Amino acid sequence: RAFRAAAVGRGQRLALYGFGASAHITIQVAIHLGCEVYVLTRSVKARELARQLGATWVGGPADTPPSKSHGAIIFAPAGPIVRDALEVVERGGTVVLAGIYMTPIPPLNYRKHLYDEKVLRSVAHGTRNDARDFLTIAARIPVRTTTRVFPLEEANEALIALKEGRITGAVVLRNSVTINTQNTGAGADGAVTITGDVDADDAAANNRSLTITTSGGGGGGADGTVDVDNLGTGTALDGGVAISGGQGTTREIGTAR
């Protein structure tokens, strides 16, 4: 949505301020559609990622791009950047504020920052149509994301790492797997209940499946039972979950995200 709001077309220049989760996806869409992209970010690792993804020019927040941009998107929540971006955008260019939070914006000089029909605007929420259109073009490119995974219980540590600029790309919080076994009594095998994420992403990425074999109970009775909950819904992944009962029967459940 921010990219659309910036109104930058083929052969034009787009400046991205801040290069994290959203920006490292936006650059791939912009380049695919024929734009040149300038990236300004404080993180040295993020600058390297920007180069790898095809940025025409990369610099720090205080640096001046080699040419004026036709549009700019500010992902960094730093108010002073707004003034910087307006100074280096072309006449009639648009500066889009893509964050949900920003520090105070310093006073602007009308002649220097807004004259020549420059546009300053924000975006708040993406629509369903935005999401559908993005997923269509993302599959066509295809978009590749850079992520770092944290267990859900380390969410605070992940936020601190983001704040300190120690994350390149996006953070993913993963719910842990909990397995509770219970004996259902004589003549029946133990039952296993799994809740949470069973690492479908890892299974798909490494082309392997997760196998769960039930056992336990006393005496040869019914097979063990396995309930798999909260796998999520969405695009099916290649990873599979194979569930084997106590007597050796196997049931396949496709994993999804």
mmCIF file of C-alpha atoms in Angstrom:
data_model
loop_
_atom_site.group_PDB
_atom_site.id
_atom_site.type_symbol
_atom_site.label_atom_id
_atom_site.label_comp_id
_atom_site.label_asym_id
_atom_site.label_seq_id
_atom_site.Cartn_x
_atom_site.Cartn_y
_atom_site.Cartn_z
ATOM 1 C CA ARG A 1 0.000 0.000 0.000
ATOM 2 C CA ALA A 2 2.861 2.365 0.795
ATOM 3 C CA PHE A 3 4.504 1.595 -2.539
ATOM 4 C CA ARG A 4 1.304 2.430 -4.395
ATOM 5 C CA ALA A 5 0.932 5.649 -2.423
ATOM 6 C CA ALA A 6 4.463 6.699 -3.412
ATOM 7 C CA ALA A 7 3.258 6.716 -7.047
ATOM 8 C CA VAL A 8 6.624 5.732 -8.528
ATOM 9 C CA GLY A 9 6.604 4.190 -11.997
ATOM 10 C CA ARG A 10 8.947 2.283 -14.276
ATOM 11 C CA GLY A 11 12.278 4.037 -14.797
ATOM 12 C CA GLN A 12 11.769 6.322 -11.770
ATOM 13 C CA ARG A 13 13.629 6.415 -8.465
ATOM 14 C CA LEU A 14 12.255 5.318 -5.102
ATOM 15 C CA ALA A 15 14.006 6.079 -1.797
ATOM 16 C CA LEU A 16 13.487 3.769 1.183
ATOM 17 C CA TYR A 17 14.322 5.088 4.648
ATOM 18 C CA GLY A 18 14.869 2.216 7.051
ATOM 19 C CA PHE A 19 15.386 -1.309 5.795
ATOM 20 C CA GLY A 20 13.659 -3.936 7.889
ATOM 21 C CA ALA A 21 10.778 -6.380 7.534
ATOM 22 C CA SER A 22 8.618 -4.321 5.161
ATOM 23 C CA ALA A 23 11.340 -2.510 3.232
ATOM 24 C CA HIS A 24 13.272 -5.639 2.251
ATOM 25 C CA ILE A 25 10.079 -6.892 0.587
ATOM 26 C CA THR A 26 9.157 -3.534 -0.947
ATOM 27 C CA ILE A 27 12.505 -3.248 -2.735
ATOM 28 C CA GLN A 28 11.889 -6.562 -4.494
ATOM 29 C CA VAL A 29 8.482 -5.405 -5.753
ATOM 30 C CA ALA A 30 9.831 -2.010 -6.850
ATOM 31 C CA ILE A 31 12.755 -3.466 -8.788
ATOM 32 C CA HIS A 32 10.491 -6.050 -10.408
ATOM 33 C CA LEU A 33 8.296 -3.197 -11.646
ATOM 34 C CA GLY A 34 11.255 -1.350 -13.149
ATOM 35 C CA CYS A 35 12.151 1.211 -10.467
ATOM 36 C CA GLU A 36 15.593 2.227 -9.261
ATOM 37 C CA VAL A 37 15.821 2.026 -5.487
ATOM 38 C CA TYR A 38 17.907 4.055 -3.057
ATOM 39 C CA VAL A 39 18.181 2.704 0.500
ATOM 40 C CA LEU A 40 19.093 4.820 3.517
ATOM 41 C CA THR A 41 19.520 2.945 6.802
ATOM 42 C CA ARG A 42 21.760 3.070 9.867
ATOM 43 C CA SER A 43 22.409 -0.694 9.949
ATOM 44 C CA VAL A 44 25.534 -1.860 8.131
ATOM 45 C CA LYS A 45 24.099 -5.387 7.774
ATOM 46 C CA ALA A 46 20.857 -3.988 6.371
ATOM 47 C CA ARG A 47 22.844 -1.989 3.801
ATOM 48 C CA GLU A 48 24.557 -5.170 2.675
ATOM 49 C CA LEU A 49 21.205 -6.931 2.337
ATOM 50 C CA ALA A 50 19.914 -3.982 0.288
ATOM 51 C CA ARG A 51 22.855 -4.326 -2.092
ATOM 52 C CA GLN A 52 22.229 -8.055 -2.418
ATOM 53 C CA LEU A 53 18.588 -7.353 -3.282
ATOM 54 C CA GLY A 54 19.543 -4.942 -6.062
ATOM 55 C CA ALA A 55 19.550 -1.418 -4.607
ATOM 56 C CA THR A 56 21.046 1.119 -7.028
ATOM 57 C CA TRP A 57 22.587 3.118 -4.166
ATOM 58 C CA VAL A 58 22.903 2.498 -0.421
ATOM 59 C CA GLY A 59 23.820 4.934 2.341
ATOM 60 C CA GLY A 60 23.225 6.090 5.882
ATOM 61 C CA PRO A 61 20.271 8.194 7.088
ATOM 62 C CA ALA A 62 22.279 11.435 6.890
ATOM 63 C CA ASP A 63 23.746 10.732 3.444
ATOM 64 C CA THR A 64 22.550 12.442 0.274
ATOM 65 C CA PRO A 65 21.490 10.163 -2.617
ATOM 66 C CA PRO A 66 23.205 10.739 -5.992
ATOM 67 C CA SER A 67 19.967 12.007 -7.560
ATOM 68 C CA LYS A 68 16.602 13.196 -6.346
ATOM 69 C CA SER A 69 13.973 10.495 -5.990
ATOM 70 C CA HIS A 70 10.494 10.617 -7.522
ATOM 71 C CA GLY A 71 9.010 9.166 -4.359
ATOM 72 C CA ALA A 72 10.064 8.009 -0.912
ATOM 73 C CA ILE A 73 8.773 5.657 1.763
ATOM 74 C CA ILE A 74 9.797 6.142 5.376
ATOM 75 C CA PHE A 75 9.697 2.952 7.432
ATOM 76 C CA ALA A 76 11.961 4.201 10.220
ATOM 77 C CA PRO A 77 9.969 5.813 13.086
ATOM 78 C CA ALA A 78 12.215 8.874 13.247
ATOM 79 C CA GLY A 79 10.517 12.236 12.687
ATOM 80 C CA PRO A 80 13.611 14.160 11.464
ATOM 81 C CA ILE A 81 13.837 11.836 8.458
ATOM 82 C CA VAL A 82 10.623 13.368 7.101
ATOM 83 C CA ARG A 83 12.383 16.665 6.563
ATOM 84 C CA ASP A 84 15.376 14.949 4.940
ATOM 85 C CA ALA A 85 13.178 12.976 2.545
ATOM 86 C CA LEU A 86 11.209 16.058 1.469
ATOM 87 C CA GLU A 87 14.458 17.848 0.657
ATOM 88 C CA VAL A 88 15.641 15.196 -1.788
ATOM 89 C CA VAL A 89 12.358 14.296 -3.479
ATOM 90 C CA GLU A 90 11.636 15.661 -6.955
ATOM 91 C CA ARG A 91 9.001 18.305 -7.690
ATOM 92 C CA GLY A 92 5.587 16.702 -7.414
ATOM 93 C CA GLY A 93 7.086 13.733 -5.565
ATOM 94 C CA THR A 94 5.384 11.936 -2.688
ATOM 95 C CA VAL A 95 6.846 11.049 0.688
ATOM 96 C CA VAL A 96 4.901 8.260 2.396
ATOM 97 C CA LEU A 97 5.019 7.587 6.133
ATOM 98 C CA ALA A 98 4.554 3.822 6.434
ATOM 99 C CA GLY A 99 4.933 3.303 10.169
ATOM 100 C CA ILE A 100 2.317 3.161 12.923
ATOM 101 C CA TYR A 101 4.476 5.283 15.215
ATOM 102 C CA MET A 102 6.912 8.149 14.719
ATOM 103 C CA THR A 103 8.844 10.541 16.909
ATOM 104 C CA PRO A 104 7.924 14.247 16.584
ATOM 105 C CA ILE A 105 8.477 15.777 13.156
ATOM 106 C CA PRO A 106 10.581 18.977 13.270
ATOM 107 C CA PRO A 107 9.172 22.211 11.818
ATOM 108 C CA LEU A 108 9.145 22.304 8.019
ATOM 109 C CA ASN A 109 10.151 25.173 5.761
ATOM 110 C CA TYR A 110 7.345 25.608 3.259
ATOM 111 C CA ARG A 111 9.534 26.772 0.387
ATOM 112 C CA LYS A 112 12.220 24.179 0.989
ATOM 113 C CA HIS A 113 10.161 21.129 1.934
ATOM 114 C CA LEU A 114 6.627 21.423 0.522
ATOM 115 C CA TYR A 115 6.588 23.835 -2.378
ATOM 116 C CA ASP A 116 6.583 22.521 -5.973
ATOM 117 C CA GLU A 117 3.524 20.378 -5.208
ATOM 118 C CA LYS A 118 5.320 17.880 -3.041
ATOM 119 C CA VAL A 119 3.031 15.477 -1.176
ATOM 120 C CA LEU A 120 3.416 14.215 2.393
ATOM 121 C CA ARG A 121 1.016 11.467 3.414
ATOM 122 C CA SER A 122 0.646 8.436 5.660
ATOM 123 C CA VAL A 123 -0.778 4.965 5.202
ATOM 124 C CA ALA A 124 -2.645 3.236 8.003
ATOM 125 C CA HIS A 125 -4.104 -0.112 6.998
ATOM 126 C CA GLY A 126 -3.719 -2.444 4.052
ATOM 127 C CA THR A 127 -6.941 -3.674 2.477
ATOM 128 C CA ARG A 128 -7.832 -7.195 1.409
ATOM 129 C CA ASN A 129 -7.327 -6.155 -2.198
ATOM 130 C CA ASP A 130 -3.858 -4.866 -1.304
ATOM 131 C CA ALA A 131 -3.044 -8.264 0.194
ATOM 132 C CA ARG A 132 -4.406 -10.198 -2.789
ATOM 133 C CA ASP A 133 -2.502 -8.040 -5.275
ATOM 134 C CA PHE A 134 0.705 -8.310 -3.269
ATOM 135 C CA LEU A 135 0.493 -12.107 -2.982
ATOM 136 C CA THR A 136 -0.049 -12.356 -6.726
ATOM 137 C CA ILE A 137 3.029 -10.312 -7.617
ATOM 138 C CA ALA A 138 5.069 -11.843 -4.773
ATOM 139 C CA ALA A 139 4.575 -15.294 -6.288
ATOM 140 C CA ARG A 140 5.500 -13.994 -9.714
ATOM 141 C CA ILE A 141 8.804 -12.377 -8.635
ATOM 142 C CA PRO A 142 9.163 -14.511 -6.370
ATOM 143 C CA VAL A 143 9.725 -12.511 -3.173
ATOM 144 C CA ARG A 144 12.337 -13.967 -0.809
ATOM 145 C CA THR A 145 12.307 -12.980 2.843
ATOM 146 C CA THR A 146 15.179 -12.856 5.318
ATOM 147 C CA THR A 147 14.060 -13.843 8.796
ATOM 148 C CA ARG A 148 15.346 -14.565 12.268
ATOM 149 C CA VAL A 149 13.235 -16.871 14.420
ATOM 150 C CA PHE A 150 12.665 -16.381 18.155
ATOM 151 C CA PRO A 151 10.613 -18.617 20.465
ATOM 152 C CA LEU A 152 7.416 -16.870 21.547
ATOM 153 C CA GLU A 153 8.655 -16.709 25.138
ATOM 154 C CA GLU A 154 11.618 -14.592 23.946
ATOM 155 C CA ALA A 155 9.417 -11.901 22.376
ATOM 156 C CA ASN A 156 10.873 -9.197 24.625
ATOM 157 C CA GLU A 157 14.408 -10.104 23.565
ATOM 158 C CA ALA A 158 13.303 -9.941 19.921
ATOM 159 C CA LEU A 159 11.882 -6.440 20.418
ATOM 160 C CA ILE A 160 15.107 -5.273 22.052
ATOM 161 C CA ALA A 161 17.146 -6.704 19.180
ATOM 162 C CA LEU A 162 14.922 -4.835 16.712
ATOM 163 C CA LYS A 163 15.291 -1.593 18.649
ATOM 164 C CA GLU A 164 19.067 -1.935 18.739
ATOM 165 C CA GLY A 165 19.291 -2.674 15.009
ATOM 166 C CA ARG A 166 20.602 -6.212 15.471
ATOM 167 C CA ILE A 167 18.000 -7.776 13.166
ATOM 168 C CA THR A 168 18.390 -8.026 9.397
ATOM 169 C CA GLY A 169 15.077 -8.543 7.620
ATOM 170 C CA ALA A 170 12.106 -9.664 9.731
ATOM 171 C CA VAL A 171 11.547 -11.280 13.109
ATOM 172 C CA VAL A 172 9.380 -14.393 13.355
ATOM 173 C CA LEU A 173 7.930 -15.474 16.703
ATOM 174 C CA ARG A 174 7.331 -19.219 16.813
ATOM 175 C CA ASN A 175 4.978 -20.904 19.214
ATOM 176 C CA SER A 176 6.667 -23.846 20.905
ATOM 177 C CA VAL A 177 5.453 -27.429 20.680
ATOM 178 C CA THR A 178 4.044 -28.988 23.821
ATOM 179 C CA ILE A 179 3.450 -32.721 23.976
ATOM 180 C CA ASN A 180 1.339 -34.171 26.755
ATOM 181 C CA THR A 181 1.089 -37.950 27.002
ATOM 182 C CA GLN A 182 -1.524 -39.750 28.959
ATOM 183 C CA ASN A 183 -2.306 -43.398 29.478
ATOM 184 C CA THR A 184 -5.910 -44.088 28.620
ATOM 185 C CA GLY A 185 -6.031 -47.214 30.727
ATOM 186 C CA ALA A 186 -5.465 -50.928 30.365
ATOM 187 C CA GLY A 187 -6.016 -52.281 26.906
ATOM 188 C CA ALA A 188 -5.422 -48.977 25.111
ATOM 189 C CA ASP A 189 -2.252 -47.301 23.976
ATOM 190 C CA GLY A 190 -1.224 -43.899 25.294
ATOM 191 C CA ALA A 191 -2.755 -40.805 23.713
ATOM 192 C CA VAL A 192 -0.635 -37.887 22.513
ATOM 193 C CA THR A 193 -1.935 -34.338 22.097
ATOM 194 C CA ILE A 194 0.156 -31.764 20.240
ATOM 195 C CA THR A 195 -0.699 -28.088 20.317
ATOM 196 C CA GLY A 196 1.101 -25.217 18.671
ATOM 197 C CA ASP A 197 3.424 -25.050 15.691
ATOM 198 C CA VAL A 198 4.991 -28.313 14.554
ATOM 199 C CA ASP A 199 7.644 -26.490 12.521
ATOM 200 C CA ALA A 200 5.957 -26.819 9.139
ATOM 201 C CA ASP A 201 8.292 -24.170 7.715
ATOM 202 C CA ASP A 202 11.343 -26.198 8.670
ATOM 203 C CA ALA A 203 9.841 -29.369 7.244
ATOM 204 C CA ALA A 204 9.108 -27.668 3.938
ATOM 205 C CA ALA A 205 12.446 -25.886 3.711
ATOM 206 C CA ASN A 206 14.378 -29.075 4.312
ATOM 207 C CA ASN A 207 12.021 -31.377 2.421
ATOM 208 C CA ARG A 208 11.446 -33.600 5.416
ATOM 209 C CA SER A 209 8.419 -34.597 7.450
ATOM 210 C CA LEU A 210 7.595 -34.809 11.121
ATOM 211 C CA THR A 211 6.837 -38.335 12.327
ATOM 212 C CA ILE A 212 4.949 -38.988 15.552
ATOM 213 C CA THR A 213 4.583 -42.546 16.790
ATOM 214 C CA THR A 214 2.180 -43.295 19.615
ATOM 215 C CA SER A 215 2.981 -45.936 22.140
ATOM 216 C CA GLY A 216 2.394 -46.880 25.733
ATOM 217 C CA GLY A 217 -0.635 -48.332 27.421
ATOM 218 C CA GLY A 218 -0.807 -51.782 28.826
ATOM 219 C CA GLY A 219 -1.822 -54.841 26.823
ATOM 220 C CA GLY A 220 -2.370 -55.011 23.098
ATOM 221 C CA GLY A 221 -5.572 -53.063 22.601
ATOM 222 C CA ALA A 222 -6.540 -50.163 20.410
ATOM 223 C CA ASP A 223 -3.997 -48.063 18.565
ATOM 224 C CA GLY A 224 -2.718 -44.882 20.142
ATOM 225 C CA THR A 225 -4.444 -41.674 19.115
ATOM 226 C CA VAL A 226 -2.855 -38.395 18.102
ATOM 227 C CA ASP A 227 -4.618 -35.042 17.960
ATOM 228 C CA VAL A 228 -2.816 -32.249 16.090
ATOM 229 C CA ASP A 229 -4.314 -28.825 16.753
ATOM 230 C CA ASN A 230 -3.554 -25.250 15.739
ATOM 231 C CA LEU A 231 -1.536 -26.020 12.620
ATOM 232 C CA GLY A 232 -2.977 -22.881 11.073
ATOM 233 C CA THR A 233 -4.532 -22.372 7.679
ATOM 234 C CA GLY A 234 -3.218 -20.969 4.454
ATOM 235 C CA THR A 235 -0.989 -22.063 1.619
ATOM 236 C CA ALA A 236 -0.072 -25.717 1.994
ATOM 237 C CA LEU A 237 3.595 -26.465 2.431
ATOM 238 C CA ASP A 238 5.530 -29.497 1.256
ATOM 239 C CA GLY A 239 6.343 -30.729 4.750
ATOM 240 C CA GLY A 240 4.083 -33.495 5.994
ATOM 241 C CA VAL A 241 3.123 -34.950 9.350
ATOM 242 C CA ALA A 242 3.095 -38.751 9.515
ATOM 243 C CA ILE A 243 1.189 -40.218 12.439
ATOM 244 C CA SER A 244 1.707 -43.890 13.300
ATOM 245 C CA GLY A 245 -0.694 -45.692 15.596
ATOM 246 C CA GLY A 246 0.336 -48.321 18.087
ATOM 247 C CA GLN A 247 -0.336 -51.153 15.637
ATOM 248 C CA GLY A 248 1.741 -49.546 12.899
ATOM 249 C CA THR A 249 -1.001 -47.823 10.922
ATOM 250 C CA THR A 250 0.090 -44.516 9.351
ATOM 251 C CA ARG A 251 -1.994 -41.465 8.584
ATOM 252 C CA GLU A 252 -0.691 -38.444 6.602
ATOM 253 C CA ILE A 253 -1.715 -34.924 7.488
ATOM 254 C CA GLY A 254 -0.543 -32.097 5.237
ATOM 255 C CA THR A 255 0.936 -29.192 7.098
ATOM 256 C CA ALA A 256 -0.151 -25.617 6.468
ATOM 257 C CA ARG A 257 0.843 -22.145 7.505
#
